[in-house]
Short mmCIF file of C-alpha atoms and ligand atoms in Angstrom, two decimals:
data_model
loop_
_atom_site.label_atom_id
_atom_site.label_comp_id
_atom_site.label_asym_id
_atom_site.label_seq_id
_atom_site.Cartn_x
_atom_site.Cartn_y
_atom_site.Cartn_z
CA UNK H 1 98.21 141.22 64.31
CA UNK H 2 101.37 138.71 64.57
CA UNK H 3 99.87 135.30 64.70
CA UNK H 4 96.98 133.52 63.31
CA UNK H 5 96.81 132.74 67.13
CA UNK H 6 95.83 136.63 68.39
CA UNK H 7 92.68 137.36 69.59
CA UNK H 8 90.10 140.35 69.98
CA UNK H 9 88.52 141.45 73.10
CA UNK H 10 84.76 141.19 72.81
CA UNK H 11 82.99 143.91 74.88
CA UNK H 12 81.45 141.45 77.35
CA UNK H 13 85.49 140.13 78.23
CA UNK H 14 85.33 137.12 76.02
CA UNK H 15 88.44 136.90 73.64
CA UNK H 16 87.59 135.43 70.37
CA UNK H 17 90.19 134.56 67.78
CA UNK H 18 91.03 137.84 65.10
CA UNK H 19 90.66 135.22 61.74
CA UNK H 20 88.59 131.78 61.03
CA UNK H 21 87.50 129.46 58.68
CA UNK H 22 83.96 130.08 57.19
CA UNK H 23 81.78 126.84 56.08
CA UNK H 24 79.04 127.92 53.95
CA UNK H 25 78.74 125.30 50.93
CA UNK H 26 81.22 122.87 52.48
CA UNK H 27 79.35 119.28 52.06
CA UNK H 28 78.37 117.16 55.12
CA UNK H 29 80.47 114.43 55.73
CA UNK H 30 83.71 113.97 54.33
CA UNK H 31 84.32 117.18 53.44
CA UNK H 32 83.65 119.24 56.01
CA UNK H 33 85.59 116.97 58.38
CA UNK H 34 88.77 116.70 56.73
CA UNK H 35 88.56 120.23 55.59
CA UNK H 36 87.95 121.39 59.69
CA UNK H 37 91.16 119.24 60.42
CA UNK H 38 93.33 120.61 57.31
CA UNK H 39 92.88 124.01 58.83
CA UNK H 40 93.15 123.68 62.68
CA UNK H 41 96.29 121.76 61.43
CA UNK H 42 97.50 125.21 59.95
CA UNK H 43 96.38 127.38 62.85
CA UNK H 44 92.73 128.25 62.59
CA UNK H 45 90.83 128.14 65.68
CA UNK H 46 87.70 129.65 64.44
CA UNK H 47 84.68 128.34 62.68
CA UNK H 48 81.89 129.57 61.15
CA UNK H 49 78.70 127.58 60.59
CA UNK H 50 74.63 127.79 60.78
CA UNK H 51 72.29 125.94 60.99
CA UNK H 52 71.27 126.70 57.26
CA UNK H 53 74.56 125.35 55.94
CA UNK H 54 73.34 122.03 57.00
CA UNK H 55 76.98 120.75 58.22
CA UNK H 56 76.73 121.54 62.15
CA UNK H 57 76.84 117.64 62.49
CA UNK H 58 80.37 117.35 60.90
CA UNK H 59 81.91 120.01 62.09
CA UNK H 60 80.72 118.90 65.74
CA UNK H 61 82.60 115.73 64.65
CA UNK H 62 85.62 117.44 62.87
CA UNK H 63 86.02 119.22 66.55
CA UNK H 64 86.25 115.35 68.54
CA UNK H 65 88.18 114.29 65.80
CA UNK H 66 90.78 116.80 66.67
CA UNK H 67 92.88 116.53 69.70
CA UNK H 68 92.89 120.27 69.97
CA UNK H 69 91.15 121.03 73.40
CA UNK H 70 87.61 122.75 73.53
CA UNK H 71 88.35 125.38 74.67
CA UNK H 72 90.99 126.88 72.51
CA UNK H 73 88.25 126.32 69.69
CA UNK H 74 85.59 128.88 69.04
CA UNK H 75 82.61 128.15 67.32
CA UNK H 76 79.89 129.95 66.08
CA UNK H 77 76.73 129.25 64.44
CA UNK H 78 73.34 130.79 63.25
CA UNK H 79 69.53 130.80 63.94
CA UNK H 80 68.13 130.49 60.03
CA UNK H 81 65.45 133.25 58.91
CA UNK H 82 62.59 130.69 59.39
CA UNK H 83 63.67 129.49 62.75
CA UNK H 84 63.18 133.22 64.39
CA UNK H 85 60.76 134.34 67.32
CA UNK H 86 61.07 133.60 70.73
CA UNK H 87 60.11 129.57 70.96
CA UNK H 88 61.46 129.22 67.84
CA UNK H 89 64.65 130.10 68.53
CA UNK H 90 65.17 128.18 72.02
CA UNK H 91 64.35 125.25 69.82
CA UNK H 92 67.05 126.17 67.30
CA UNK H 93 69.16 126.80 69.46
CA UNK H 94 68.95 123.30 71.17
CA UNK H 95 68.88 121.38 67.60
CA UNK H 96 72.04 123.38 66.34
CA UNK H 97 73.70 121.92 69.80
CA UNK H 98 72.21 118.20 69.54
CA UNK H 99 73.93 118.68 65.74
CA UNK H 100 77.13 120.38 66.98
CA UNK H 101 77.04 118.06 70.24
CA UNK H 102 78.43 120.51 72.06
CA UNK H 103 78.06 121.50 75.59
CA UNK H 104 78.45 125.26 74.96
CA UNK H 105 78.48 127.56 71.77
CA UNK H 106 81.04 130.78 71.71
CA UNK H 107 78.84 132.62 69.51
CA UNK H 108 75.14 132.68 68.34
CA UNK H 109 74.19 134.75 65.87
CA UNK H 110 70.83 136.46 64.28
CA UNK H 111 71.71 135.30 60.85
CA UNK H 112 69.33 138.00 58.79
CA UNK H 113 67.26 140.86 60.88
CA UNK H 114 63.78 139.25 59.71
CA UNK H 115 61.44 141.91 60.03
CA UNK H 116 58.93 141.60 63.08
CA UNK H 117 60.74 138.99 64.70
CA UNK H 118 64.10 139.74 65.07
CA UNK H 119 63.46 141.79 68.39
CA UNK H 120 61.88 138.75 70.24
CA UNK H 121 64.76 136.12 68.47
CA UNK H 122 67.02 138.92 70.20
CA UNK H 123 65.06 138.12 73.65
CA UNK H 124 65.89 134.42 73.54
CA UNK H 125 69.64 135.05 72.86
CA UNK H 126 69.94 136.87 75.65
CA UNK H 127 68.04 133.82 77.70
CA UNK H 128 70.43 131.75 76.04
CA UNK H 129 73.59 133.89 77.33
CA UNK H 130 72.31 134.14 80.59
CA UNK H 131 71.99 130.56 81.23
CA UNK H 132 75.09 130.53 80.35
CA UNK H 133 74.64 128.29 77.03
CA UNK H 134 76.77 130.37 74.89
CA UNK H 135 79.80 132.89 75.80
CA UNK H 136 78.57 135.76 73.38
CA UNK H 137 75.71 136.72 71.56
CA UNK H 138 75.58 138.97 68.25
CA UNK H 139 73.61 139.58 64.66
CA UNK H 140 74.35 139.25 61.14
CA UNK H 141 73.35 141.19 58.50
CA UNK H 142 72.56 144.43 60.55
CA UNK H 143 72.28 147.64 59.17
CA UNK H 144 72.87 150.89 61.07
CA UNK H 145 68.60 151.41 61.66
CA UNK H 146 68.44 147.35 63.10
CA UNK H 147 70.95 148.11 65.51
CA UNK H 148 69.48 151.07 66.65
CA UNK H 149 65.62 149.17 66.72
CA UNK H 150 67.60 146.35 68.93
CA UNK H 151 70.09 148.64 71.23
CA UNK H 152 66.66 150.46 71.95
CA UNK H 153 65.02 147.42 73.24
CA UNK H 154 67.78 145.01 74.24
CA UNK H 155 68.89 144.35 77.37
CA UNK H 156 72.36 142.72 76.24
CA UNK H 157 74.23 144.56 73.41
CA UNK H 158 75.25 142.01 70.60
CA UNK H 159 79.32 141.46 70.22
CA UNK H 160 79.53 141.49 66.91
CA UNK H 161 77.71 142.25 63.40
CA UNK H 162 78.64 139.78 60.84
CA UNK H 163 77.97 141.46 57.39
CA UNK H 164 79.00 141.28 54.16
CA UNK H 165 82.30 143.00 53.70
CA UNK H 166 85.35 143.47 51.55
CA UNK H 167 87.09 145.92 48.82
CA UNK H 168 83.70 146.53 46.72
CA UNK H 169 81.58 147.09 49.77
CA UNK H 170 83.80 148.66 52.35
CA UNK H 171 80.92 149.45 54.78
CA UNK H 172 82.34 152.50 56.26
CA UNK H 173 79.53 154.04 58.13
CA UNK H 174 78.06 150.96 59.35
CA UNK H 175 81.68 149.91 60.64
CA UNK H 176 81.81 153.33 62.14
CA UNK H 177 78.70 152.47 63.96
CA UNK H 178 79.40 149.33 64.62
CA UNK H 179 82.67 150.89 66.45
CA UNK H 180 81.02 154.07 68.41
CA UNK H 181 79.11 150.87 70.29
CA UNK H 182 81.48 148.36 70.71
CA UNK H 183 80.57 146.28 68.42
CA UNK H 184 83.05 143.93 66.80
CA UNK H 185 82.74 143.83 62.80
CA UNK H 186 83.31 140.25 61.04
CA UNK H 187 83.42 140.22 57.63
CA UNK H 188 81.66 137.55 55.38
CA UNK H 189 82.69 137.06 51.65
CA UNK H 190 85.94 138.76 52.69
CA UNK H 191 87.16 137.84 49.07
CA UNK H 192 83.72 138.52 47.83
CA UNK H 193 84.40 134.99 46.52
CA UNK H 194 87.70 135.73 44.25
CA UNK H 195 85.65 137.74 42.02
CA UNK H 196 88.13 140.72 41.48
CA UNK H 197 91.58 139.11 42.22
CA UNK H 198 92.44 140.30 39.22
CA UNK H 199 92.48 144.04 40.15
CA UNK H 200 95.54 145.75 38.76
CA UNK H 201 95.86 147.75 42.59
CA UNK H 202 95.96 144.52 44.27
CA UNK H 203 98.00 143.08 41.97
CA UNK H 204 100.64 145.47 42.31
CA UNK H 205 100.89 145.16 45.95
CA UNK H 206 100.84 141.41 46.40
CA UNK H 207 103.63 141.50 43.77
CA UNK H 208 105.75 144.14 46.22
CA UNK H 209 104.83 141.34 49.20
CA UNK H 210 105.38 138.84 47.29
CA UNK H 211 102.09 137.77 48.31
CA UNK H 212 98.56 137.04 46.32
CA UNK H 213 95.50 139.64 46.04
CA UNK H 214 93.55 136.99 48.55
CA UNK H 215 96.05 137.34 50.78
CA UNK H 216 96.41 141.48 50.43
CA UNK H 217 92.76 141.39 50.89
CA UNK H 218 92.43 139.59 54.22
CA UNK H 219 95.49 141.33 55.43
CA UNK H 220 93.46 144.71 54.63
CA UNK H 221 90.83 143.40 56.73
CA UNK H 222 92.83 142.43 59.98
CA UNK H 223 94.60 145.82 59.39
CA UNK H 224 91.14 147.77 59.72
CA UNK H 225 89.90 145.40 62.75
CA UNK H 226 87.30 143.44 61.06
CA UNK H 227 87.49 139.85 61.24
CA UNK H 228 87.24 137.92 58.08
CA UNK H 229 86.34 133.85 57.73
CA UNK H 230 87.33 132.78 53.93
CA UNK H 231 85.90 130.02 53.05
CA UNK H 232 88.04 127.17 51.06
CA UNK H 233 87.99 123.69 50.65
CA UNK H 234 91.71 123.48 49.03
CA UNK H 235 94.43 122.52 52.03
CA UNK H 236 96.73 125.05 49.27
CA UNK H 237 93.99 128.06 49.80
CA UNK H 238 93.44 127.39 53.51
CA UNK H 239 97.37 127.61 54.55
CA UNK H 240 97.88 131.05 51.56
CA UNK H 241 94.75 132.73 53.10
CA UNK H 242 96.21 131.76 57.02
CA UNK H 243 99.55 133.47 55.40
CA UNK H 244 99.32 136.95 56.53
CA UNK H 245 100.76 137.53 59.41
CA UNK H 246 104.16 138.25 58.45
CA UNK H 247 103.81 141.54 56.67
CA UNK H 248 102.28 144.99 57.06
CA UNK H 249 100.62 147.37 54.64
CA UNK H 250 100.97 151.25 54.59
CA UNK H 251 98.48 153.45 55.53
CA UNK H 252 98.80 154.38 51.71
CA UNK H 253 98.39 151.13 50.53
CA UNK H 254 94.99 150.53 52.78
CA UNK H 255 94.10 153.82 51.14
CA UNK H 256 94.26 152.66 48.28
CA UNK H 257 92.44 149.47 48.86
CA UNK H 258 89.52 151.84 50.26
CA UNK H 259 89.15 153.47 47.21
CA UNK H 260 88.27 150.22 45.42
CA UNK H 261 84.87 150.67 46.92
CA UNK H 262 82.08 150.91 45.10
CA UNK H 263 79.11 149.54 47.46
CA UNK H 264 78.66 146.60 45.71
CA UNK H 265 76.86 143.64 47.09
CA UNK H 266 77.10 140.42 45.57
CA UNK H 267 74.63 138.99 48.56
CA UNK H 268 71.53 140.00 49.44
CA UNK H 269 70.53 143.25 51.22
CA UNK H 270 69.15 143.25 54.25
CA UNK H 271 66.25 145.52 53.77
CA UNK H 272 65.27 143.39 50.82
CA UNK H 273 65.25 139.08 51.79
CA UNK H 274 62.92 136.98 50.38
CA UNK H 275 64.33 134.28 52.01
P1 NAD A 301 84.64 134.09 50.46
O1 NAD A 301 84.86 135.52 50.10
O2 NAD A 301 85.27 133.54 51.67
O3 NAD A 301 85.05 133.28 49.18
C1 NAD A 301 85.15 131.88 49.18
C2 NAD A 301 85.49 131.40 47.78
O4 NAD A 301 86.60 132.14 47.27
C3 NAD A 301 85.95 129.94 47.77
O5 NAD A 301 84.84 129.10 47.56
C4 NAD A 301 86.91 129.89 46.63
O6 NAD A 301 86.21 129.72 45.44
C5 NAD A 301 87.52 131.27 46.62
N1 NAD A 301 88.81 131.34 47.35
C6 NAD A 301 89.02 131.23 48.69
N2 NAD A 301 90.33 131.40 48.96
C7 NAD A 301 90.94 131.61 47.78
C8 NAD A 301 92.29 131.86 47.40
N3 NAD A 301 93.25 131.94 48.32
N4 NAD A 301 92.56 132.02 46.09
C9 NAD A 301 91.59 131.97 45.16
N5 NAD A 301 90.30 131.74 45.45
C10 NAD A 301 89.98 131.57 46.74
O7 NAD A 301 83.04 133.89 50.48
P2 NAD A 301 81.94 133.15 51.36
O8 NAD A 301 82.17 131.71 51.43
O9 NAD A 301 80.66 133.64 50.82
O10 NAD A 301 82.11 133.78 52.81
C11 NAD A 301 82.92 133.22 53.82
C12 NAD A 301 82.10 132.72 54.97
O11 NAD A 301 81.23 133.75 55.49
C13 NAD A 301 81.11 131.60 54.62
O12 NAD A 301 81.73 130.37 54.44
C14 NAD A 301 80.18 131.67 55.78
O13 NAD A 301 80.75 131.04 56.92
C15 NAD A 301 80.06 133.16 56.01
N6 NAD A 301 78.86 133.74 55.35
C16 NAD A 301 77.92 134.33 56.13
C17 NAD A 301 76.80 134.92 55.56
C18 NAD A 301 75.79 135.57 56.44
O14 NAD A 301 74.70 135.92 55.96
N7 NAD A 301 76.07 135.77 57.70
C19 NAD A 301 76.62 134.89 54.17
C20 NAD A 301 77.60 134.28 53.38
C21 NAD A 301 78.72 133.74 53.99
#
């Protein structure tokens, strides 16, 4: 990983870019525009949205706005919890495009495995991919015995997982998994929202690198093949967290990253949504 620029091979031959910019709690509007041009300004070429976030409209206008061509952008977004079956979905599907106004998404994504629908959401994605409406199709919030439920029944095998990932909840089996079947791990929260920058292991290291804990953090990810979206709003956070392509750790210093796990989730767990 030498550029913000570098890209992973999805299993179905689609490259997709190895670091983005995730939206969740950017405002409509304003915000979300000028924020989308700060950071393909800086590099990023990936965005995260869904139709829950409520902001597919601006960043569909953020992408116009930009004179960076369509097709060096990729953009992925979500079918919500309460948007899932098989009608449903086509339905989202279509409104998250009118939103976006795009003529093609890069990724969809299952954004929670609702129980007793998210095998038949599953069937539209595929319908989707095989009209050729999106490039790639994946899930979010998968755990090891949803994948196996949907590689039993599927007919397409999803790209990616998108969970919840970072030093406190290092996912190692479910990455494992995720790996033994080609599928590509993304990592939301990747700074579990700056809530233990102040780690005295991270510290240390950022202070050899001359770097910050958000930025040892996201470099830890790209180092183990996940790819993490940070979310910011600050044009100073988006260029420090786009900052990490000019150093490497040691395998001891990822080791020692690892052992900050403790399988904490700050989100919600799969098994367990209420919403
Ligand atoms: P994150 O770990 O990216 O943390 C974002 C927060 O951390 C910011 O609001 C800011 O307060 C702080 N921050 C960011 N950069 C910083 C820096 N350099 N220094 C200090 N503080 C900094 O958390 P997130 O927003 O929850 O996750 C990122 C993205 O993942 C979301 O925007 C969204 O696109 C996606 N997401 C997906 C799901 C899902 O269920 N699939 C759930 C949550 C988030």
């Amino acid at each position: 990983m030498a550029s913000i620029f570098d890209t992973i091979n999805l299993h179905n031959g689609v490259k997709m870019p190895a670091f983005g910019l995730g939206v969740y709690k950017v405002e409509a509007g304003e915000q979300i525009e000028e924020t989308i041009l700060t950071a393909l300004d800086i590099g990023y070429r990936l965005i995260d949205t869904a139709s829950f976030y409520q902001n597919e409209e601006g960043v569909g206008q953020a992408i116009r706005n930009s004179e960076i061509p369509r097709e060096e952008l990729f953009i992925t977004t979500k079918v919500w919890n309460s948007e899932q079956g098989y009608d449903n979905t086509l339905k989202a599907f279509d409104d998250s495009m009118e939103k976006l106004g795009l003529d093609y998404l890069d990724l969809y994504l299952v954004h929670w495995p609702v129980k007793g629908k998210y095998l038949e959401t599953w069937r539209a994605l595929e319908e989707l991919y095989r009209k050729g409406r999106v490039r790639a199709i994946g899930v979010s919030n998968f755990k090891i015995h949803h994948l196996k439920d949907l590689l039993a029944h599927a007919s397409e095998k999803p790209v990616i997982n998108q969970i919840e990932l970072h030093p406190l909840l290092s996912q190692v089996e479910l990455r494992e998994f995720c790996q033994q079947n080609d599928i590509k791990v993304e990592a939301w929260s990747p700074l579990s929202r700056g809530r233990f920058f102040d780690e005295p292991v991270l510290g240390k290291i950022a202070e050899q690198y001359g770097k910050t804990p958000a930025q040892i953090i996201l470099r830890w990810h790209l180092q183990n093949q996940i790819i993490p979206i940070p979310k910011s709003v600050t044009p100073s956070r988006l260029k420090e967290n786009a900052d990490i392509f000019d150093f490497q750790l040691s395998q001891k210093e990822l080791e020692k990253i690892n052992g900050l796990n403790k399988d904490q989730r700050f989100g919600g767990d799969p098994d367990h949504i209420d919403f």
